[in-house]
Short mmCIF file of C-alpha atoms and ligand atoms in Angstrom, two decimals:
data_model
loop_
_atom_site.label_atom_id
_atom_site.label_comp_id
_atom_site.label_asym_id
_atom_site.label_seq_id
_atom_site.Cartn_x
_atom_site.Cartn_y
_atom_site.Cartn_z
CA UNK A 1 74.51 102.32 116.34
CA UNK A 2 77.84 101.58 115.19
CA UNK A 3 80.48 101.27 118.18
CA UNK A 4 84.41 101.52 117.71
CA UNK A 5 86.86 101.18 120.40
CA UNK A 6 89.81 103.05 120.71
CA UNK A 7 92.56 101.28 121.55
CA UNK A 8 96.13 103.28 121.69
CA UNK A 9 97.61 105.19 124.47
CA UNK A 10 99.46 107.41 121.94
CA UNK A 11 96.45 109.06 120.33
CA UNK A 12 93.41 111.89 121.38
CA UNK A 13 90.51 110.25 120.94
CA UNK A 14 88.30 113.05 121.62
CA UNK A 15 89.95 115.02 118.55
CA UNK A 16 89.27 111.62 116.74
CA UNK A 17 85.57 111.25 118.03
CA UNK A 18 85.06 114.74 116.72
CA UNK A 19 86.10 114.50 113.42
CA UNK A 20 84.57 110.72 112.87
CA UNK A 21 81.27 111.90 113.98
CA UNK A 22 81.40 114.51 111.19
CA UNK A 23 81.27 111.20 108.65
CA UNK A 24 78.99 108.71 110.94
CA UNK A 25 77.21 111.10 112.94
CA UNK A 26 75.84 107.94 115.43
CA UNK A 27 79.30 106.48 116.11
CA UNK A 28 79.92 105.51 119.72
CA UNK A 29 83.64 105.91 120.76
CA UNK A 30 84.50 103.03 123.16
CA UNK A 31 88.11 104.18 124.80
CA UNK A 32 90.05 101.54 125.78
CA UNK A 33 89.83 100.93 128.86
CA UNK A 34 85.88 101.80 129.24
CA UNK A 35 84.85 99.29 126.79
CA UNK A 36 81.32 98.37 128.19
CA UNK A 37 79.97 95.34 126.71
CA UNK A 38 82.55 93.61 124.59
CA UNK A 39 79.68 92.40 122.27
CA UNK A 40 79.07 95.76 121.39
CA UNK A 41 81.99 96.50 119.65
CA UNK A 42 81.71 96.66 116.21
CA UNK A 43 84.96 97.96 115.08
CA UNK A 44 88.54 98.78 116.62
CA UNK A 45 90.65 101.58 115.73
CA UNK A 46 93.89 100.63 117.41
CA UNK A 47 97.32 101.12 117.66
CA UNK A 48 99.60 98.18 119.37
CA UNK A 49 96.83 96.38 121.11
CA UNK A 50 97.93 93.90 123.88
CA UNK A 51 98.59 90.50 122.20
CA UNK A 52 95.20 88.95 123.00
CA UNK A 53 93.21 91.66 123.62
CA UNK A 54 91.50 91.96 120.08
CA UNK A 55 90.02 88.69 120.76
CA UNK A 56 87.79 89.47 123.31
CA UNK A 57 85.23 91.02 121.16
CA UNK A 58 83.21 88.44 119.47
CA UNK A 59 81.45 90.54 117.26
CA UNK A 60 84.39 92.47 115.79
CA UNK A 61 83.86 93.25 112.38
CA UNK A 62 87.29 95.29 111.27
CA UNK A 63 90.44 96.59 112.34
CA UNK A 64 91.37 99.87 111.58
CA UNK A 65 95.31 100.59 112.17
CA UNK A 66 95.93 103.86 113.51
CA UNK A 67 98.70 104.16 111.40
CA UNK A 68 100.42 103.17 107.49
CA UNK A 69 102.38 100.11 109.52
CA UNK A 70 99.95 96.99 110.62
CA UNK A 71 102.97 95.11 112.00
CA UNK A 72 101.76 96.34 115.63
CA UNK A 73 98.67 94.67 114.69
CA UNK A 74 99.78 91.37 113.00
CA UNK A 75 102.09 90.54 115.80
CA UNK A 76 98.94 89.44 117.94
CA UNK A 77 99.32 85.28 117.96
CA UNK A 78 95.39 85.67 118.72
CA UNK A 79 94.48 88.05 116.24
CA UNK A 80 90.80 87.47 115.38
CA UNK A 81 90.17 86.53 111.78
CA UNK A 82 88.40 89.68 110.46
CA UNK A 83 90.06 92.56 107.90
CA UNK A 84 92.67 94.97 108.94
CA UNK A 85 92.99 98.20 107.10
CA UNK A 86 95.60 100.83 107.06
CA UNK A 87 95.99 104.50 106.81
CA UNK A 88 96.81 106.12 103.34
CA UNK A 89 96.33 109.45 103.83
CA UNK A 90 98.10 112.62 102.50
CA UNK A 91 99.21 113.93 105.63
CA UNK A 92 101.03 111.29 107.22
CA UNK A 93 102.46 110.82 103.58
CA UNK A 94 103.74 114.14 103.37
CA UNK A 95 105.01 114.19 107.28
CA UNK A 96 107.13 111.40 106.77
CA UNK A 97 108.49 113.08 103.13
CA UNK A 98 108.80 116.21 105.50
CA UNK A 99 111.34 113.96 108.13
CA UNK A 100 113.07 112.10 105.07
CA UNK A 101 113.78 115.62 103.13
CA UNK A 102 115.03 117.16 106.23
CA UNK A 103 117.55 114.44 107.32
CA UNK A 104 118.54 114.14 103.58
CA UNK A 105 119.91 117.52 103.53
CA UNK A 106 120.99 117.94 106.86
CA UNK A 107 123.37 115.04 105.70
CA UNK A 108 124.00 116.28 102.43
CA UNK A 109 124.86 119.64 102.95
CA UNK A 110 127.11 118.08 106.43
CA UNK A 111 125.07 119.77 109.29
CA UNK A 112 126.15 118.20 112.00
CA UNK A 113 129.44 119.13 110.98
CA UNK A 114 128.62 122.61 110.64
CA UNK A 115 126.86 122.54 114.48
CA UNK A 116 129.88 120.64 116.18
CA UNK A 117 131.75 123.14 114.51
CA UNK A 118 130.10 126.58 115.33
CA UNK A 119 129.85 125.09 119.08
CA UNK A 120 133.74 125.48 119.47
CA UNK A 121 133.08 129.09 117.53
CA UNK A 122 135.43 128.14 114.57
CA UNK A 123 134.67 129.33 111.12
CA UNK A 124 135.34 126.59 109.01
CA UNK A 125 134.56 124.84 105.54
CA UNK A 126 133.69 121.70 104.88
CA UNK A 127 133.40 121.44 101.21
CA UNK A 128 130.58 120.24 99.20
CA UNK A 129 129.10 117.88 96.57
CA UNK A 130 126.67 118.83 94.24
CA UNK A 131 123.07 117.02 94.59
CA UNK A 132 123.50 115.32 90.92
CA UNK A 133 126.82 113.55 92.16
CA UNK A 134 125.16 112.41 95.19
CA UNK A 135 122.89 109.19 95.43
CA UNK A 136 120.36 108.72 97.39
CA UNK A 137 118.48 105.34 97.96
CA UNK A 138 115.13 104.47 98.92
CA UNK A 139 114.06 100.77 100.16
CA UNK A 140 110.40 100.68 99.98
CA UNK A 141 108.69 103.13 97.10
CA UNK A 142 104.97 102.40 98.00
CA UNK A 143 102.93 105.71 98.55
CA UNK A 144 105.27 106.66 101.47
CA UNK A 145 108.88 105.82 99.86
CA UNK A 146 107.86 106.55 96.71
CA UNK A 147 106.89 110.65 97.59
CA UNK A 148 109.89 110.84 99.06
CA UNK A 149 111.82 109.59 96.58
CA UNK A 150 109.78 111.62 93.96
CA UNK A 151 110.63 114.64 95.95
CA UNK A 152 114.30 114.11 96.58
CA UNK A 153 114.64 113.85 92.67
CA UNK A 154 112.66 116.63 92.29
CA UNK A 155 115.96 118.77 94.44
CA UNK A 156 118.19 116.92 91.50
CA UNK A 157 119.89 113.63 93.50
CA UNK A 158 119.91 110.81 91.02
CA UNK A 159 117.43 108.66 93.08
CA UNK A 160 116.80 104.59 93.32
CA UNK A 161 114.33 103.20 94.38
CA UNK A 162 113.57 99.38 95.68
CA UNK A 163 110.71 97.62 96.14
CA UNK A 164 109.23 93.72 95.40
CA UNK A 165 107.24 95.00 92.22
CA UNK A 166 108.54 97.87 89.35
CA UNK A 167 107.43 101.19 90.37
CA UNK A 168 106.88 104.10 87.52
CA UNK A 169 107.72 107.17 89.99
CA UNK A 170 109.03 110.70 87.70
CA UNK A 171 112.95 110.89 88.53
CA UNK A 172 113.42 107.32 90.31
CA UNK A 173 115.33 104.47 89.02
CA UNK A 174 113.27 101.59 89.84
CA UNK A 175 115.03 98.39 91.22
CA UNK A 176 114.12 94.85 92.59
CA UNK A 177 114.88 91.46 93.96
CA UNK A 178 118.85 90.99 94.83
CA UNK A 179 120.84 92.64 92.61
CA UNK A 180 118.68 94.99 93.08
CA UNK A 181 118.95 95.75 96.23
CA UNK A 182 122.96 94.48 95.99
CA UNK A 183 122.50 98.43 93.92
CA UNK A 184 120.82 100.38 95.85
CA UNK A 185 123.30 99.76 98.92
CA UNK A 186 126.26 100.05 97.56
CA UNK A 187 125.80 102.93 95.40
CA UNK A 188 123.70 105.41 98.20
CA UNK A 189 125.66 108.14 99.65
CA UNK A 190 121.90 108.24 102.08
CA UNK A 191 119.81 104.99 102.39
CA UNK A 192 116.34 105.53 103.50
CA UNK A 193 114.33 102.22 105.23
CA UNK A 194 110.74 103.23 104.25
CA UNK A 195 110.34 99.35 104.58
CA UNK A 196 107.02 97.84 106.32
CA UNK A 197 108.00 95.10 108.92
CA UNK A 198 107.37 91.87 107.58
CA UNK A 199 109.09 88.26 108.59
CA UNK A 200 111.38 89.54 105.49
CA UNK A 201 112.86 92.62 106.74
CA UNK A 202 113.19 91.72 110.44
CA UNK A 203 116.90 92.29 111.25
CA UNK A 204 117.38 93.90 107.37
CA UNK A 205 120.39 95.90 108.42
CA UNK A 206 122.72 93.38 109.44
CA UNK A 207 126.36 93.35 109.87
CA UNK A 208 126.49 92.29 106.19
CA UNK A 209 123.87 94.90 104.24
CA UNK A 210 125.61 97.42 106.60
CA UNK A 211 129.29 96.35 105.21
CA UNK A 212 128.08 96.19 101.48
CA UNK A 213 126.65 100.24 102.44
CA UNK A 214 129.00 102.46 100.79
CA UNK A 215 132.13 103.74 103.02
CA UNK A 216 130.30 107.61 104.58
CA UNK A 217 126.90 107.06 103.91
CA UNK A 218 124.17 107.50 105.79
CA UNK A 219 121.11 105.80 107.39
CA UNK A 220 117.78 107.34 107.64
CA UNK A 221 115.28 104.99 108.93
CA UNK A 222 111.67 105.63 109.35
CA UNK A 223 110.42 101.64 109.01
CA UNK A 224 110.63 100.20 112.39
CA UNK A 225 113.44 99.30 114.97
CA UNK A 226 113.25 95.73 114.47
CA UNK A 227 114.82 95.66 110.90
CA UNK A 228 117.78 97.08 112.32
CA UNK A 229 120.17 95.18 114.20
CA UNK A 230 121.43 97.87 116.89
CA UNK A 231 124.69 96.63 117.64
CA UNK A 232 126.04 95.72 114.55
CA UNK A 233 124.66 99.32 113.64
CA UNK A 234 126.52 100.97 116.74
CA UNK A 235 130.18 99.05 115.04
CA UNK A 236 129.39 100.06 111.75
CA UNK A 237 129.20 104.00 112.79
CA UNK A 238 132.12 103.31 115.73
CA UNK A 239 134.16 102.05 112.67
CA UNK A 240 133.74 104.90 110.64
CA UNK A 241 131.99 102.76 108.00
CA UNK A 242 128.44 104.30 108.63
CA UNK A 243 128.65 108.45 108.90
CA UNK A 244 125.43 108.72 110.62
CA UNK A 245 122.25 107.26 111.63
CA UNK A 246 118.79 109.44 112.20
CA UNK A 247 116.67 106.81 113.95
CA UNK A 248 112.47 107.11 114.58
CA UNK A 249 111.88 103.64 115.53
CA UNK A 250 113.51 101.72 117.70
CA UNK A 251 112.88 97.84 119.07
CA UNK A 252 111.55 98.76 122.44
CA UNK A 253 109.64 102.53 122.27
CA UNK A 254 109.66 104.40 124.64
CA UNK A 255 113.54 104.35 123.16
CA UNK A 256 115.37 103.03 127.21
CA UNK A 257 116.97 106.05 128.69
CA UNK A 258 120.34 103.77 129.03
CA UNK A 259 120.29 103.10 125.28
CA UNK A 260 123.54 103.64 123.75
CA UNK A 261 122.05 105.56 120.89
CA UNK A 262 120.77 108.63 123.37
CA UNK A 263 124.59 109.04 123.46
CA UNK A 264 125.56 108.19 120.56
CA UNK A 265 127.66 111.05 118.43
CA UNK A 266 126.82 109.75 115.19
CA UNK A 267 122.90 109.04 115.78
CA UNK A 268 120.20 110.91 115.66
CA UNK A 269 117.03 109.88 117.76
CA UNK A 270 113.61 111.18 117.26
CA UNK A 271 110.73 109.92 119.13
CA UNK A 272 108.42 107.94 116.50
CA UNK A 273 107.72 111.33 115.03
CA UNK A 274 108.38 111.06 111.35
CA UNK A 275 104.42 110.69 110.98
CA UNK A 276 101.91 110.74 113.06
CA UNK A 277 98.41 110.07 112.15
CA UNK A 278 96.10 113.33 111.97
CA UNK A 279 92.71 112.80 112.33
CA UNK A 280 91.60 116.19 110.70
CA UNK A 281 92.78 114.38 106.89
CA UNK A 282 92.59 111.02 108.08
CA UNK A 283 89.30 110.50 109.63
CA UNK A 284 87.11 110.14 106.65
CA UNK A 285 89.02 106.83 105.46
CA UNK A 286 88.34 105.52 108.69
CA UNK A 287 84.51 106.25 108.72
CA UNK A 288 84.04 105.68 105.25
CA UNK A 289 85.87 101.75 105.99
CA UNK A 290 82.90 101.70 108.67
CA UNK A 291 80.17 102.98 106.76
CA UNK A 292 81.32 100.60 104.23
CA UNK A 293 81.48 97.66 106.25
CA UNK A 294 78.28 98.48 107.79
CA UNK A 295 76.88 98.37 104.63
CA UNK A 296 78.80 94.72 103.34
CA UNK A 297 81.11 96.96 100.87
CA UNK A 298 84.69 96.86 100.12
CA UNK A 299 87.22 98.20 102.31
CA UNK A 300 89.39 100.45 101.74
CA UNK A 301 93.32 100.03 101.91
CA UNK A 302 92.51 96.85 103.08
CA UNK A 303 96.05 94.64 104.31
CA UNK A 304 97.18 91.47 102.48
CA UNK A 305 98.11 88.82 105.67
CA UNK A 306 100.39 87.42 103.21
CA UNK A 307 102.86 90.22 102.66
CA UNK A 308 101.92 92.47 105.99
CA UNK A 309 101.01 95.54 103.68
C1 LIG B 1 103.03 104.34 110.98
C2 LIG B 1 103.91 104.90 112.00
O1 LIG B 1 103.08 103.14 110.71
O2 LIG B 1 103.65 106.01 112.49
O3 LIG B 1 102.22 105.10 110.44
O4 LIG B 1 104.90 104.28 112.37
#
């Protein structure tokens, strides 16, 4: 009988017991913390494990990230040698287009304007820009960047797109490396971090990359807290340099209640809920990676070490 353990205190694991059992109808669901006999475990589907605590089960076979982002995984010094494997999954994909779409327009079409306005009951107009004169960048076009980015062209911004290898993606300039990227920031009225956390993009928005942004743009970021550097973030939007900021991730989540971004005018704070992994459209990758390992075959959306995605 195949056991997992399920390791997150963020996710149901009944509603993902259910839907796994549909695929491998003997699974046994281990929750973390009734684990039983740690050489039962065959596989772990886990999100931010304990440093350490993937170790203790000597006949682990995979891990299975309970999300797209294996950075929460990779950042265990102990981390036993065996494959990790992400989420691709339609659902999550389209969530986080969903949150990037929303925050595009809202910035775009000047909402927050619009709501600090109507609070003092004034009827005012802000002007506008049409979509075609208004850039939008996205850093990191793999299969969550790059919908977005599709879709945001599809509304008529001219749309670039970065990432280490050429992407073909209908309505997206493509661009790489530095100059590259030396592009995308200066010329995006809305720069989106759909980056995955790597040794590389720890720190990415930096006092510098946030001087070379261009002067009112925005910052949408749904990577992860780390590859922002908060205060040089909180000057850039206290200058005046930075318009806004709508933040998921943050470096410590739970996001501190004495963080200056609760407070913060120009930020927007959302609770890691750009995407959230459902296990009604998710589920079958994550039997299918057991039935496959069970059976010595390929994984699926299986993570390089290397580059962390
Ligand atoms: C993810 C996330 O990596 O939710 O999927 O952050």
């Amino acid at each position: 009988m195949p056991t997992l353990l399920f390791k997150s205190t963020f996710d149901d694991p009944k509603a993902w017991l259910e839907r796994l059992r549909e695929f491998v109808p003997d699974l046994e669901l281990r929750v973390w913390p009734d684990i039983g006999n740690v050489e039962e475990i065959d596989y772990a589907l886990a999100w931010k494990p304990e440093p350490g605590d993937l170790a203790r089960y000597p006949n682990l076979k995979v891990i299975l990230s309970l999300a797209a982002g294996v950075d929460h995984i990779f950042a265990d010094p102990d981390l036993p040698d065996v494959p990790v494997c992400r989420i691709v999954d339609r659902d999550l994909i389209a969530q986080l287009s969903e949150y990037i779409l929303y925050f595009t327009l809202r910035y775009h079409r000047k909402m927050p304007l619009y709501e600090a306005t109507a609070r003092e009951h004034r009827w005012a107009k802000h002007g506008r820009c049409e979509a075609a004169l208004r850039t939008v960048g996205v850093l990191g076009i793999g299969e969550i960047g790059g919908d977005a980015a599709a879709k945001i062209a599809a509304l008529g911004f001219p749309v670039l797109g970065w990432s280490r290898s050429p992407k073909s993606i209908p309505g997206v300039e493509s661009l790489c490396a530095e100059d590259g990227l030396r592009r995308i920031v200066a010329e995006s009225a809305i720069l989106v971090c759909a980056l995955p956390l790597t040794p590389q993009t720890e720190n990415f928005f930096d006092a510098k990359i946030l001087a070379d942004m261009a002067e009112g743009s925005y910052l949408i970021n749904v990577g992860r807290g780390r590859q922002v550097v908060d205060a040089d973030l909180i000057a850039a939007l206290d200058s005046g340099h930075i318009a806004g900021a709508a933040l998921d991730v943050f470096h410590d989540e739970p996001l501190p209640a004495g963080h200056p971004y609760w407070a913060h005018p120009k930020v927007e704070v959302t609770p890691h809920i750009a995407g959230d992994p459902n296990p009604r459209t998710a589920a079958a990758q994550v039997a299918e990676n057991i039935i496959r390992a069970r059976d010595g075959r390929d994984l699926l959306n299986i993570v390089d070490p290397e580059t962390g995605y």
